[in-house]
CSV table of C-alpha atoms in Angstrom, one decimal:
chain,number,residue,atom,x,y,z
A,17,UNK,CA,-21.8,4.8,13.7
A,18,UNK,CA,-23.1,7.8,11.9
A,19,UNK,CA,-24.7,7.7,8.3
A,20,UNK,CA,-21.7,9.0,6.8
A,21,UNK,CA,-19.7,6.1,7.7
A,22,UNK,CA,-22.3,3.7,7.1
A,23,UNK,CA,-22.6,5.4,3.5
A,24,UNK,CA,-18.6,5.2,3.2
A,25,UNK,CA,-18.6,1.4,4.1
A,26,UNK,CA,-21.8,0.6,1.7
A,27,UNK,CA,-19.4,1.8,-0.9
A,28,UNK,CA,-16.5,0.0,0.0
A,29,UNK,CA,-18.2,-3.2,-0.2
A,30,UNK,CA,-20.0,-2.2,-3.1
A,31,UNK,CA,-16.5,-1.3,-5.1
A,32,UNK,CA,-14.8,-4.4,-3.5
A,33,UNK,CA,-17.4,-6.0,-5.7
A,34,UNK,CA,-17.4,-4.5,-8.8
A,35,UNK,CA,-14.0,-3.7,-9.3
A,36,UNK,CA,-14.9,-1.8,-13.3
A,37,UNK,CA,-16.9,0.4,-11.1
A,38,UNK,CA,-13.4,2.1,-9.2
A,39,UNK,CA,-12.1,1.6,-12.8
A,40,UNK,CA,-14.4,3.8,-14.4
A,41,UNK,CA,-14.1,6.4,-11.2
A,42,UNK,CA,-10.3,6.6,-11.2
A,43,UNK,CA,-10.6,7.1,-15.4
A,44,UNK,CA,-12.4,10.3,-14.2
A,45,UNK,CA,-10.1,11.8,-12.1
A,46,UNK,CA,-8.3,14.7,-13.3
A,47,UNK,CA,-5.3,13.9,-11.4
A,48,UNK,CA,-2.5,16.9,-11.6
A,49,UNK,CA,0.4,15.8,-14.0
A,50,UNK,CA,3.1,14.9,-11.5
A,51,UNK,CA,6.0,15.0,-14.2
A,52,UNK,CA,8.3,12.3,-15.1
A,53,UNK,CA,9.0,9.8,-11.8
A,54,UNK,CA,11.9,11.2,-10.0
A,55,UNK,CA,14.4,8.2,-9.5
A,56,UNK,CA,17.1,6.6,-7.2
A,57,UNK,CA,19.6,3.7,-8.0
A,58,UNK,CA,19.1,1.1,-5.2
A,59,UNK,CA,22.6,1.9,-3.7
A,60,UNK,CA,23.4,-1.9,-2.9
A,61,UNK,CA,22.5,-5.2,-3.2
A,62,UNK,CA,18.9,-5.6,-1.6
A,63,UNK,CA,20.6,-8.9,0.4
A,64,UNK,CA,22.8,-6.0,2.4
A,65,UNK,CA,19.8,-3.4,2.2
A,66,UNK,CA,17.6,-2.0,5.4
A,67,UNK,CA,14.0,-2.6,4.2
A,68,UNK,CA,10.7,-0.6,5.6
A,69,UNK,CA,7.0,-1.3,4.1
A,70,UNK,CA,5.0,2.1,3.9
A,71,UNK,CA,0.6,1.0,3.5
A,72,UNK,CA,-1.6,3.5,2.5
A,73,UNK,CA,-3.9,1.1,3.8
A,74,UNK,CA,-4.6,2.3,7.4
A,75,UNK,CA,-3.0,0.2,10.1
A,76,UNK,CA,-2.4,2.0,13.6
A,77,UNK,CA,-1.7,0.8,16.9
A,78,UNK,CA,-4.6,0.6,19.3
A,79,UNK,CA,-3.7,3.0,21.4
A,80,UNK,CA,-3.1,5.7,18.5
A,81,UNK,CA,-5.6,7.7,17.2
A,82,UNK,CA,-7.3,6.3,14.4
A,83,UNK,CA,-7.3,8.0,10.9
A,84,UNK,CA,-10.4,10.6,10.1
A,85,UNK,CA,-13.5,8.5,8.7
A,86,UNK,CA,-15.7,11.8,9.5
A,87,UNK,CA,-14.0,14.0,6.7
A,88,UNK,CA,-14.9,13.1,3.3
A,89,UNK,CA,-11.7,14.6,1.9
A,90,UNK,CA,-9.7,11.8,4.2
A,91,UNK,CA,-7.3,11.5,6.4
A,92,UNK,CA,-3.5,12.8,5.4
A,93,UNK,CA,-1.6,11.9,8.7
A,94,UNK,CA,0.6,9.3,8.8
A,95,UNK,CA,1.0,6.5,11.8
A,96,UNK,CA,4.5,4.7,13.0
A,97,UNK,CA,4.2,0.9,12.9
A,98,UNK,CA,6.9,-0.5,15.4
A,99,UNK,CA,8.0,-3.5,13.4
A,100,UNK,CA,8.3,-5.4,16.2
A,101,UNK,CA,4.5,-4.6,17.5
A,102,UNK,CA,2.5,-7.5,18.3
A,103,UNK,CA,-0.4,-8.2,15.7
A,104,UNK,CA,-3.1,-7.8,18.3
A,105,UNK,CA,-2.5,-4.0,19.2
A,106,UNK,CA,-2.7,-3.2,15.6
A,107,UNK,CA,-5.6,-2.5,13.8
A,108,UNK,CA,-7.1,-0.6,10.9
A,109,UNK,CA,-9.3,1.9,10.3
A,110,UNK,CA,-10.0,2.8,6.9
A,111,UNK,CA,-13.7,2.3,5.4
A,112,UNK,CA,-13.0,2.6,2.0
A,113,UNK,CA,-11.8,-1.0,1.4
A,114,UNK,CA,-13.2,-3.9,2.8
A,115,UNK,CA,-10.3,-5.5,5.6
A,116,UNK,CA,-12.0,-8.3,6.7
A,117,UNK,CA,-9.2,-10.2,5.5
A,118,UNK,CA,-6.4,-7.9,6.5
A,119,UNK,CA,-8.0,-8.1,9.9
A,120,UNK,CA,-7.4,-11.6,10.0
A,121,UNK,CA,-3.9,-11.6,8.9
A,122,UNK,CA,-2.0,-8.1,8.4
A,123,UNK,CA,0.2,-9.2,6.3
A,124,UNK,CA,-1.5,-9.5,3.2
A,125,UNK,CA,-1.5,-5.2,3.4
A,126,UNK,CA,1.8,-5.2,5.6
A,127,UNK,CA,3.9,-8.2,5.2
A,128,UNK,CA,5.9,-7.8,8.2
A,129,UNK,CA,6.4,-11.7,8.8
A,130,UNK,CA,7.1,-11.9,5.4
A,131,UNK,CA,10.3,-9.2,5.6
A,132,UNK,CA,11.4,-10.9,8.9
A,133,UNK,CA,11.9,-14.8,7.3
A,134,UNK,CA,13.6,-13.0,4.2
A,135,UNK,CA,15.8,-10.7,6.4
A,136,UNK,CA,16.4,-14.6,8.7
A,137,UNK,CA,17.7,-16.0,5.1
A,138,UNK,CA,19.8,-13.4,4.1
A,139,UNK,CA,17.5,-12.1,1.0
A,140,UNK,CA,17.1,-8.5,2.5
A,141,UNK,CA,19.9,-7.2,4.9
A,142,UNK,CA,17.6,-6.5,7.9
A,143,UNK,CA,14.5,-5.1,8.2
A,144,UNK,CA,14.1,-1.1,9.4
A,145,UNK,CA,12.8,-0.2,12.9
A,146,UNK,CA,10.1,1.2,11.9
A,147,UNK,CA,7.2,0.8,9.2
A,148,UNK,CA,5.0,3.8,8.1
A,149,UNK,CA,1.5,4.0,7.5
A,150,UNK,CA,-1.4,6.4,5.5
A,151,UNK,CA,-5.2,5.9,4.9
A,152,UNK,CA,-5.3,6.1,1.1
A,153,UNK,CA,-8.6,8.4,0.6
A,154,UNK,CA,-6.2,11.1,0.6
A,155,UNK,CA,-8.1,14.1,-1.5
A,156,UNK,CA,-9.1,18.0,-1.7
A,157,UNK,CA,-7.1,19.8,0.6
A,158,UNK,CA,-5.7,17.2,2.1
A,159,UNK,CA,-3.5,16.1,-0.8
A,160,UNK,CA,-1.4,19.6,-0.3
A,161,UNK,CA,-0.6,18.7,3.1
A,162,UNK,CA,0.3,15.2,2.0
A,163,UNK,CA,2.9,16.2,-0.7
A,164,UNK,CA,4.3,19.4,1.2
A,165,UNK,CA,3.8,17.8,5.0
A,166,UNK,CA,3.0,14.5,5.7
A,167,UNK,CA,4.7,12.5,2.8
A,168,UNK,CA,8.2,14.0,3.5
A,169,UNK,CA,8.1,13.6,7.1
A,170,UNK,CA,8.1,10.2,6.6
A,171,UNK,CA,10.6,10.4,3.6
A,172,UNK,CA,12.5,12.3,6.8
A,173,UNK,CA,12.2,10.0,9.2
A,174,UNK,CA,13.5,7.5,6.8
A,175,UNK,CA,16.2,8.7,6.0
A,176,UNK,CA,17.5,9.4,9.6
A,177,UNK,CA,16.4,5.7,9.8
A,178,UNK,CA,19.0,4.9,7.6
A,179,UNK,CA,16.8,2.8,5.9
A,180,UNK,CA,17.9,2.0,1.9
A,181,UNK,CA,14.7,0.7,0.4
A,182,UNK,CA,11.1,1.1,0.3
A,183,UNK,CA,8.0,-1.4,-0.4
A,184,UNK,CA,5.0,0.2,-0.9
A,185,UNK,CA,1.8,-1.1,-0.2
A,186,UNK,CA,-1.9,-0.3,-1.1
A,187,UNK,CA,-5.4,-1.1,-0.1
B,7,UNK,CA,0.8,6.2,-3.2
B,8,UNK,CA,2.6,6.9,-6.4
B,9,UNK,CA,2.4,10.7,-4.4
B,10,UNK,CA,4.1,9.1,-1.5
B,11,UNK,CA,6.6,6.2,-3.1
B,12,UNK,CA,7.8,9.7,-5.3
B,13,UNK,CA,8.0,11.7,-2.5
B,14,UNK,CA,10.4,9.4,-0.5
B,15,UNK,CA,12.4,8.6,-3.9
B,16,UNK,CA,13.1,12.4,-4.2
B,17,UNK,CA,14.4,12.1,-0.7
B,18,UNK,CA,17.6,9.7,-2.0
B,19,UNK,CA,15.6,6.0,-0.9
B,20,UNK,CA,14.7,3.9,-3.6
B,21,UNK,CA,11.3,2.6,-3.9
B,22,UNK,CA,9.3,-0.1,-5.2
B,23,UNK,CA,5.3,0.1,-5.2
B,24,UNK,CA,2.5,-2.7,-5.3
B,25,UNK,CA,-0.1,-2.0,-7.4
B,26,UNK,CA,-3.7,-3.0,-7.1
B,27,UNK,CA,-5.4,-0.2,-9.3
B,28,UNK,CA,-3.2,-0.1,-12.7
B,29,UNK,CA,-4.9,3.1,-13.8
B,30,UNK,CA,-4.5,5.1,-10.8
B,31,UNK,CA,-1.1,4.1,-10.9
B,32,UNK,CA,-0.6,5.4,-14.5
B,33,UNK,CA,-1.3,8.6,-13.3
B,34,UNK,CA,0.8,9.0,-10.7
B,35,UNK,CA,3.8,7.6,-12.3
B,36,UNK,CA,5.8,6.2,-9.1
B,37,UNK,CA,9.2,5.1,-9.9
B,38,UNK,CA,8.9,1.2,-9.6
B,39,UNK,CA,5.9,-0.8,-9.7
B,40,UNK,CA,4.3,-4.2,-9.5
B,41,UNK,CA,0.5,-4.5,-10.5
B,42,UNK,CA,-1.2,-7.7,-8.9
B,43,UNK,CA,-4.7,-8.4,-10.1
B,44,UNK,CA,-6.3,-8.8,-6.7
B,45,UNK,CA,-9.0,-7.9,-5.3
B,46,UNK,CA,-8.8,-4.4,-3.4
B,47,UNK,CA,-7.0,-4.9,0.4
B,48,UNK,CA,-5.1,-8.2,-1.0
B,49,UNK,CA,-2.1,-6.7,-2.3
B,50,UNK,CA,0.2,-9.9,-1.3
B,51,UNK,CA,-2.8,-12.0,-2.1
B,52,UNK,CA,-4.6,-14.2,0.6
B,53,UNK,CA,-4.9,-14.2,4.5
B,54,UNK,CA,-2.2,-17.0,5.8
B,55,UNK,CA,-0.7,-17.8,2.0
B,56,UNK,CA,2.2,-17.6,3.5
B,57,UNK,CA,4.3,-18.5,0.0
B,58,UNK,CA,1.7,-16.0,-2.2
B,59,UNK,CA,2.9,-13.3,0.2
B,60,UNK,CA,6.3,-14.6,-0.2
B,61,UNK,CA,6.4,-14.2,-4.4
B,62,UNK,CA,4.9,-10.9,-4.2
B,63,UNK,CA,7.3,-10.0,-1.9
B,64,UNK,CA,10.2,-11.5,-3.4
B,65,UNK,CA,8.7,-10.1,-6.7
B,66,UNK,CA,9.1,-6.3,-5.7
B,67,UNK,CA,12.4,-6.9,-4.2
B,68,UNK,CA,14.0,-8.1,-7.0
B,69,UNK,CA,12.3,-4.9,-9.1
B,70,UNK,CA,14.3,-2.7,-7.2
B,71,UNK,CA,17.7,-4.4,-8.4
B,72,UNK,CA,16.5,-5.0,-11.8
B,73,UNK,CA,14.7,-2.6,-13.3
B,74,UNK,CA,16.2,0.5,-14.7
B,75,UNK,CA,13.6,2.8,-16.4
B,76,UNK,CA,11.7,5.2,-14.5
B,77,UNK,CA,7.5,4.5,-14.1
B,78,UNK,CA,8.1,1.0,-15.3
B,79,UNK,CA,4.7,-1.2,-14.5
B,80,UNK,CA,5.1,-4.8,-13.7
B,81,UNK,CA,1.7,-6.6,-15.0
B,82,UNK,CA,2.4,-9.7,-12.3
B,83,UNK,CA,0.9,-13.4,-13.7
B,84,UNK,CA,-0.5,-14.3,-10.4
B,85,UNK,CA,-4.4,-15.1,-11.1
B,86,UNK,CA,-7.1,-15.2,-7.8
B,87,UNK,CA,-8.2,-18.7,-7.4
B,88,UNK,CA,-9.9,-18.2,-4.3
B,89,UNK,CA,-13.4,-18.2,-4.6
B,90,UNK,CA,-15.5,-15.0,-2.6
B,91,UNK,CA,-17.9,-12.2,-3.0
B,92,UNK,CA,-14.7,-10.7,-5.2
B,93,UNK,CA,-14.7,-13.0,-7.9
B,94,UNK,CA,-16.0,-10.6,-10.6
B,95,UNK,CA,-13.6,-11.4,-13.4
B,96,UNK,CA,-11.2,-8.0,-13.7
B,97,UNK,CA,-10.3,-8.4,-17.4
């Protein structure tokens, strides 16, 4: 592992920590002014909806490339998450955060199992295909590609999906 | 991933987003969201809690029926009673 990554994952545990700390960091940012949040009715009851999770939290498969750790602007690709992939060839990569526990049980980032009993009892309709997933340290020039690229491929492939709600998920 | 959850809302699918860093969240206005006081990587809460994951859960589904004003911010109750090296009290 180089420095870089060890520096990366000094930090993570560090700011897993000290939460005030990422406080006082994200206070700093001079994030762009997005505008008012665009908005769509939920177009029928969620017990007859098609429900996907979307993570920024950096699941892949195993035998996907993992995201970028080398880059210090991140990573703004996006990986598919079969929702029906077994738990052991999935993993993450992401050493911003510490997933020691998501290692141990991936639902607590991408609550598959969760979305399968409720879609069992009727709550949801049925769950989508497909889930998506990002690794969140998405900044400089990568945050372009995200909004004009990345992002609405996955809004895309979605949609062709046919999938009626989303549930996002951070790290 | 307010950048994302807007994106996909603009493309006709409605969204609901967990939370775990209120502030960033403020700033990037997604259209529905739940904040959970957790420590960062626990957004539905503890490894094998199977009925914590479930609330969560259960919590942001029923957002995205009820809620009707855009960039609402759902401050969840749900307190961390598991005791770790992330314990530092997030007041």
């Amino acid at each position: 592992m180089d420095r870089h990554r060890l520096r990366n994952r000094f930090f993570a545990f560090f700011f897993s920590r000290f939460p005030s700390l990422t406080r006082r960091w994200v206070a700093r940012q001079q994030l762009e002014d997005y505008g008012p949040p665009p908005w769509t009715p939920l177009a029928k009851p969620v017990s007859r909806c098609r429900v996907a999770l979307v993570t920024t939290a950096g699941v892949h498969r195993r035998d996907d490339a993992p995201f970028d750790m080398a880059d210090k602007d991140g990573d703004a690709t996006y990986r598919v998450i079969p929702h029906d992939a077994a738990p052991e060839t999935l993993c993450i990569t992401h050493d911003y955060y510490d997933h020691r526990d998501a290692d141990k049980d991936l639902n607590i980032v991408l609550p598959r199992d969760r979305l399968q009993e409720l879609a069992q009892e009727h709550v949801i309709g049925e769950v989508a295909p497909f889930h998506y997933s990002f690794m969140g340290h998405i900044d400089g020039r990568h945050l372009p590609r995200l909004l004009a690229d990345t992002a609405p491929a996955v809004a895309r492939r979605l949609q062709r999906e046919q999938v009626d709600a989303v549930v996002l998920t951070p790290a | 991933m307010g950048l994302i959850a807007r994106t996909i809302e603009q493309h006709g699918i409605a969204t609901v987003a967990l939370s775990i860093q209120r502030e960033l969240t403020e700033k990037t206005r997604p259209p529905r969201a739940l904040f959970v006081r957790w420590p960062y990587g626990h957004p539905l809460g503890e490894p094998f809690n199977v009925a914590q994951q479930r609330w969560v859960l259960c919590d942001a589904l029923r957002a995205l029926e009820e809620l009707q004003t855009p960039g609402t911010i759902i401050d969840l109750p749900y307190r961390w009673r598991r005791p770790g090296p992330w314990t530092e009290k997030r007041a």
